[in-house]
């Protein structure tokens, strides 16, 4: 099973990917996470991506498609892939088709998380994650069970993303509207698009994704 989770910043792609990994043993391929790791490690890709990401603009198609290509090639063929935040442009959608074909994989579902844009700023500015294991939280919607302690690994260190401020979020939303939303009709023509209300509770969204995967 290979699926794309599509939606604007803060729609819940990362949150739902983590659930799918846990429930179904799929693998999350998040270009955002890969780029943040490259920035942290100071690799050539990271050096190129850092300022672009801080502005909320899109990193070059070639960089992100190369990252996905390398990750997918290293994956066991029976492990399902969740594409989180990729593809984001028409050129990336074409590249993904080629990468999947090369690996003998097919795209089963494109799941769009529909969200109310006004709520996204609040979601994103309230987001934080465990500095050790990366588990995602939100100040009010999804705090750890014990304040200051990660549910997943017990760490007490947390961090916030440098691009999670209101101004950058607005640019990221614009990029989504202008460059990413236009790739949906191509997938619709293949009959593989499903839409989910991403404003529902995290567990409700997860249940709806599972229903799509069973269909
Ligand atoms: P990326 O890391 O992909 O960021 P994004 O698309 O802006 O999406 P987010 O990660 O912000 O949101 P999400 O949908 O994962 O939401 P989450 O689950 O965390 O990309 C970052 C940057 O990298 C880009 O701007 C670009 O520069 C670059 N980049 C990455 N990929 C690229 C590509 N392919 N091409 C070019 N450039 C690329 O949830 C958000 C918050 O809401 C959390 O706190 C969560 O707890 C909470 N929450 C989640 N679901 C719910 C719910 N149902 N109810 C209430 N709260 C919820
Ligand atoms: Mg994310």
CSV table of C-alpha atoms in Angstrom, one decimal, residues 7-212:
chain,number,residue,atom,x,y,z
A,7,UNK,CA,-3.1,19.0,2.9
A,8,UNK,CA,-2.0,22.5,3.8
A,9,UNK,CA,0.5,23.2,6.7
A,10,UNK,CA,-1.0,22.0,10.0
A,11,UNK,CA,-3.6,19.8,8.3
A,12,UNK,CA,-2.4,16.8,10.4
A,13,UNK,CA,-0.2,14.9,7.8
A,14,UNK,CA,2.6,14.2,10.3
A,15,UNK,CA,0.2,13.3,13.1
A,16,UNK,CA,-1.8,10.9,11.0
A,17,UNK,CA,1.4,9.4,9.5
A,18,UNK,CA,2.7,8.6,12.9
A,19,UNK,CA,-0.6,6.7,13.6
A,20,UNK,CA,-0.4,4.8,10.4
A,21,UNK,CA,3.2,3.8,11.2
A,22,UNK,CA,2.1,2.5,14.6
A,23,UNK,CA,-1.1,0.7,13.4
A,24,UNK,CA,0.0,-0.7,10.1
A,25,UNK,CA,3.8,-0.8,10.1
A,26,UNK,CA,3.9,1.5,7.2
A,27,UNK,CA,6.9,3.9,6.7
A,28,UNK,CA,6.5,7.7,6.8
A,29,UNK,CA,8.4,9.5,4.1
A,30,UNK,CA,8.2,13.2,5.1
A,31,UNK,CA,10.3,15.5,3.0
A,32,UNK,CA,9.9,18.2,5.6
A,33,UNK,CA,11.5,15.9,8.3
A,34,UNK,CA,14.2,14.8,5.9
A,35,UNK,CA,15.1,18.4,5.1
A,36,UNK,CA,15.0,19.4,8.8
A,37,UNK,CA,17.4,16.5,9.5
A,38,UNK,CA,19.7,17.8,6.7
A,39,UNK,CA,19.6,21.3,8.1
A,40,UNK,CA,20.5,20.0,11.5
A,41,UNK,CA,23.4,17.9,10.2
A,42,UNK,CA,24.7,20.9,8.1
A,43,UNK,CA,24.8,18.8,4.9
A,44,UNK,CA,25.0,20.5,1.4
A,45,UNK,CA,21.2,19.9,1.0
A,46,UNK,CA,20.6,21.4,4.5
A,47,UNK,CA,22.6,24.5,3.7
A,48,UNK,CA,20.6,25.1,0.5
A,49,UNK,CA,17.3,24.4,2.2
A,50,UNK,CA,17.6,26.3,5.5
A,51,UNK,CA,16.7,29.8,4.4
A,52,UNK,CA,14.1,28.7,1.9
A,53,UNK,CA,12.3,26.8,4.7
A,54,UNK,CA,12.6,29.6,7.1
A,55,UNK,CA,10.8,31.8,4.6
A,56,UNK,CA,8.1,29.2,4.1
A,57,UNK,CA,8.9,28.7,0.4
A,58,UNK,CA,9.4,25.5,-1.5
A,59,UNK,CA,12.8,23.8,-1.8
A,60,UNK,CA,13.8,22.8,-5.3
A,61,UNK,CA,11.9,19.9,-6.9
A,62,UNK,CA,15.2,18.1,-7.6
A,63,UNK,CA,16.4,18.1,-4.0
A,64,UNK,CA,13.2,16.6,-2.6
A,65,UNK,CA,12.7,14.1,-5.4
A,66,UNK,CA,16.3,12.9,-4.9
A,67,UNK,CA,15.6,12.4,-1.2
A,68,UNK,CA,12.4,10.4,-1.8
A,69,UNK,CA,14.2,8.3,-4.5
A,70,UNK,CA,17.0,7.4,-2.1
A,71,UNK,CA,14.6,6.5,0.8
A,72,UNK,CA,12.3,4.4,-1.3
A,73,UNK,CA,15.1,2.5,-3.0
A,74,UNK,CA,16.3,1.4,0.5
A,75,UNK,CA,12.9,0.2,1.7
A,76,UNK,CA,11.7,-3.4,1.8
A,77,UNK,CA,9.2,-3.9,-1.1
A,78,UNK,CA,6.5,-5.2,1.3
A,79,UNK,CA,6.6,-2.1,3.5
A,80,UNK,CA,3.9,0.4,2.6
A,81,UNK,CA,4.9,4.1,2.0
A,82,UNK,CA,3.2,7.2,3.3
A,83,UNK,CA,4.2,10.2,1.4
A,84,UNK,CA,3.9,13.2,3.8
A,85,UNK,CA,4.4,16.6,2.3
A,86,UNK,CA,5.5,15.2,-1.1
A,87,UNK,CA,4.7,15.7,-3.9
A,88,UNK,CA,4.0,19.4,-3.7
A,89,UNK,CA,4.3,20.5,-7.3
A,90,UNK,CA,3.4,19.1,-10.7
A,91,UNK,CA,7.1,18.3,-11.4
A,92,UNK,CA,7.3,16.4,-8.1
A,93,UNK,CA,4.1,14.4,-8.9
A,94,UNK,CA,5.7,13.4,-12.2
A,95,UNK,CA,8.9,12.5,-10.5
A,96,UNK,CA,7.0,10.4,-7.9
A,97,UNK,CA,5.3,8.4,-10.7
A,98,UNK,CA,8.7,7.6,-12.2
A,99,UNK,CA,10.2,6.7,-8.8
A,100,UNK,CA,7.3,4.4,-7.9
A,101,UNK,CA,7.4,2.7,-11.3
A,102,UNK,CA,11.2,2.1,-10.9
A,103,UNK,CA,10.5,0.4,-7.6
A,104,UNK,CA,7.6,-1.7,-8.9
A,105,UNK,CA,5.1,0.2,-6.7
A,106,UNK,CA,1.7,1.7,-7.5
A,107,UNK,CA,-0.1,4.6,-5.8
A,108,UNK,CA,-3.2,3.3,-4.0
A,109,UNK,CA,-4.7,6.4,-2.4
A,110,UNK,CA,-4.3,10.2,-2.3
A,111,UNK,CA,-6.0,11.4,0.9
A,112,UNK,CA,-6.7,15.0,1.2
A,113,UNK,CA,-7.1,16.4,4.7
A,114,UNK,CA,-9.5,19.3,4.3
A,115,UNK,CA,-9.1,22.0,6.9
A,116,UNK,CA,-10.3,25.5,7.8
A,117,UNK,CA,-7.4,27.7,7.1
A,118,UNK,CA,-8.1,30.1,9.9
A,119,UNK,CA,-7.7,27.3,12.4
A,120,UNK,CA,-4.4,26.3,10.9
A,121,UNK,CA,-2.4,29.2,12.3
A,122,UNK,CA,-3.6,28.3,15.8
A,123,UNK,CA,-2.7,24.7,15.2
A,124,UNK,CA,0.8,25.5,14.0
A,125,UNK,CA,1.7,28.1,16.5
A,126,UNK,CA,0.6,25.7,19.3
A,127,UNK,CA,2.7,22.8,17.9
A,128,UNK,CA,5.7,21.3,19.6
A,129,UNK,CA,7.5,18.0,19.4
A,130,UNK,CA,9.7,15.8,21.6
A,131,UNK,CA,13.4,16.7,21.0
A,132,UNK,CA,14.4,13.1,21.4
A,133,UNK,CA,11.9,10.9,19.5
A,134,UNK,CA,10.0,13.5,17.5
A,135,UNK,CA,6.5,12.7,18.9
A,136,UNK,CA,4.1,15.5,17.9
A,137,UNK,CA,2.0,17.5,20.4
A,138,UNK,CA,-0.1,20.6,20.6
A,139,UNK,CA,-0.4,23.1,23.5
A,140,UNK,CA,-4.2,22.6,23.9
A,141,UNK,CA,-5.4,20.0,21.3
A,142,UNK,CA,-2.9,17.3,22.0
A,143,UNK,CA,-0.7,17.9,25.1
A,144,UNK,CA,1.4,15.0,26.6
A,145,UNK,CA,-0.5,13.1,29.3
A,146,UNK,CA,1.9,14.3,32.0
A,147,UNK,CA,2.8,17.9,31.5
A,148,UNK,CA,6.5,18.2,30.3
A,149,UNK,CA,7.0,14.5,29.8
A,150,UNK,CA,6.9,12.8,26.3
A,151,UNK,CA,4.2,10.0,26.2
A,152,UNK,CA,6.3,8.0,23.8
A,153,UNK,CA,9.8,8.0,25.2
A,154,UNK,CA,9.7,9.8,28.6
A,155,UNK,CA,12.0,12.6,27.5
A,156,UNK,CA,11.5,16.1,29.1
A,157,UNK,CA,13.1,18.0,26.2
A,158,UNK,CA,10.8,19.6,23.6
A,159,UNK,CA,11.3,21.8,20.6
A,160,UNK,CA,9.4,24.1,18.3
A,161,UNK,CA,10.0,24.5,14.5
A,162,UNK,CA,11.6,27.8,13.3
A,163,UNK,CA,9.0,28.1,10.5
A,164,UNK,CA,6.1,27.8,12.9
A,165,UNK,CA,5.3,31.5,13.2
A,166,UNK,CA,2.3,33.3,11.7
A,167,UNK,CA,4.1,35.1,8.9
A,168,UNK,CA,5.8,32.0,7.6
A,169,UNK,CA,2.7,29.9,7.9
A,170,UNK,CA,0.8,32.4,5.7
A,171,UNK,CA,3.5,32.0,3.0
A,172,UNK,CA,3.4,28.2,3.4
A,173,UNK,CA,-0.4,28.3,2.8
A,174,UNK,CA,0.0,30.4,-0.3
A,175,UNK,CA,2.6,28.0,-1.6
A,176,UNK,CA,0.1,25.1,-1.0
A,177,UNK,CA,-2.7,26.9,-2.8
A,178,UNK,CA,-0.6,28.0,-5.8
A,179,UNK,CA,1.6,25.0,-6.3
A,180,UNK,CA,0.3,21.9,-4.5
A,181,UNK,CA,-3.5,22.1,-4.8
A,182,UNK,CA,-3.3,22.1,-8.6
A,183,UNK,CA,-1.8,18.6,-8.6
A,184,UNK,CA,-5.1,17.1,-7.2
A,185,UNK,CA,-7.1,17.0,-10.5
A,186,UNK,CA,-4.5,14.7,-12.1
A,187,UNK,CA,-5.0,12.2,-9.3
A,188,UNK,CA,-8.7,12.7,-9.4
A,189,UNK,CA,-8.7,11.6,-13.0
A,190,UNK,CA,-7.1,8.4,-11.9
A,191,UNK,CA,-10.0,7.9,-9.3
A,192,UNK,CA,-7.7,7.6,-6.3
A,193,UNK,CA,-8.5,10.7,-4.3
A,194,UNK,CA,-10.5,10.7,-1.0
A,195,UNK,CA,-11.3,13.7,1.1
A,196,UNK,CA,-11.5,13.7,4.9
A,197,UNK,CA,-12.6,16.4,7.3
A,198,UNK,CA,-9.3,17.2,8.9
A,199,UNK,CA,-11.0,19.4,11.5
A,200,UNK,CA,-12.4,16.4,13.2
A,201,UNK,CA,-10.7,14.9,16.3
A,202,UNK,CA,-7.3,13.1,15.6
A,203,UNK,CA,-8.8,9.6,16.3
A,204,UNK,CA,-11.8,10.3,14.1
A,205,UNK,CA,-9.5,11.3,11.2
A,206,UNK,CA,-7.5,8.2,11.8
A,207,UNK,CA,-10.6,6.0,11.7
A,208,UNK,CA,-11.6,7.6,8.4
A,209,UNK,CA,-8.1,7.0,6.9
A,210,UNK,CA,-8.3,3.3,8.0
A,211,UNK,CA,-11.7,3.0,6.3
A,212,UNK,CA,-10.2,4.3,3.1
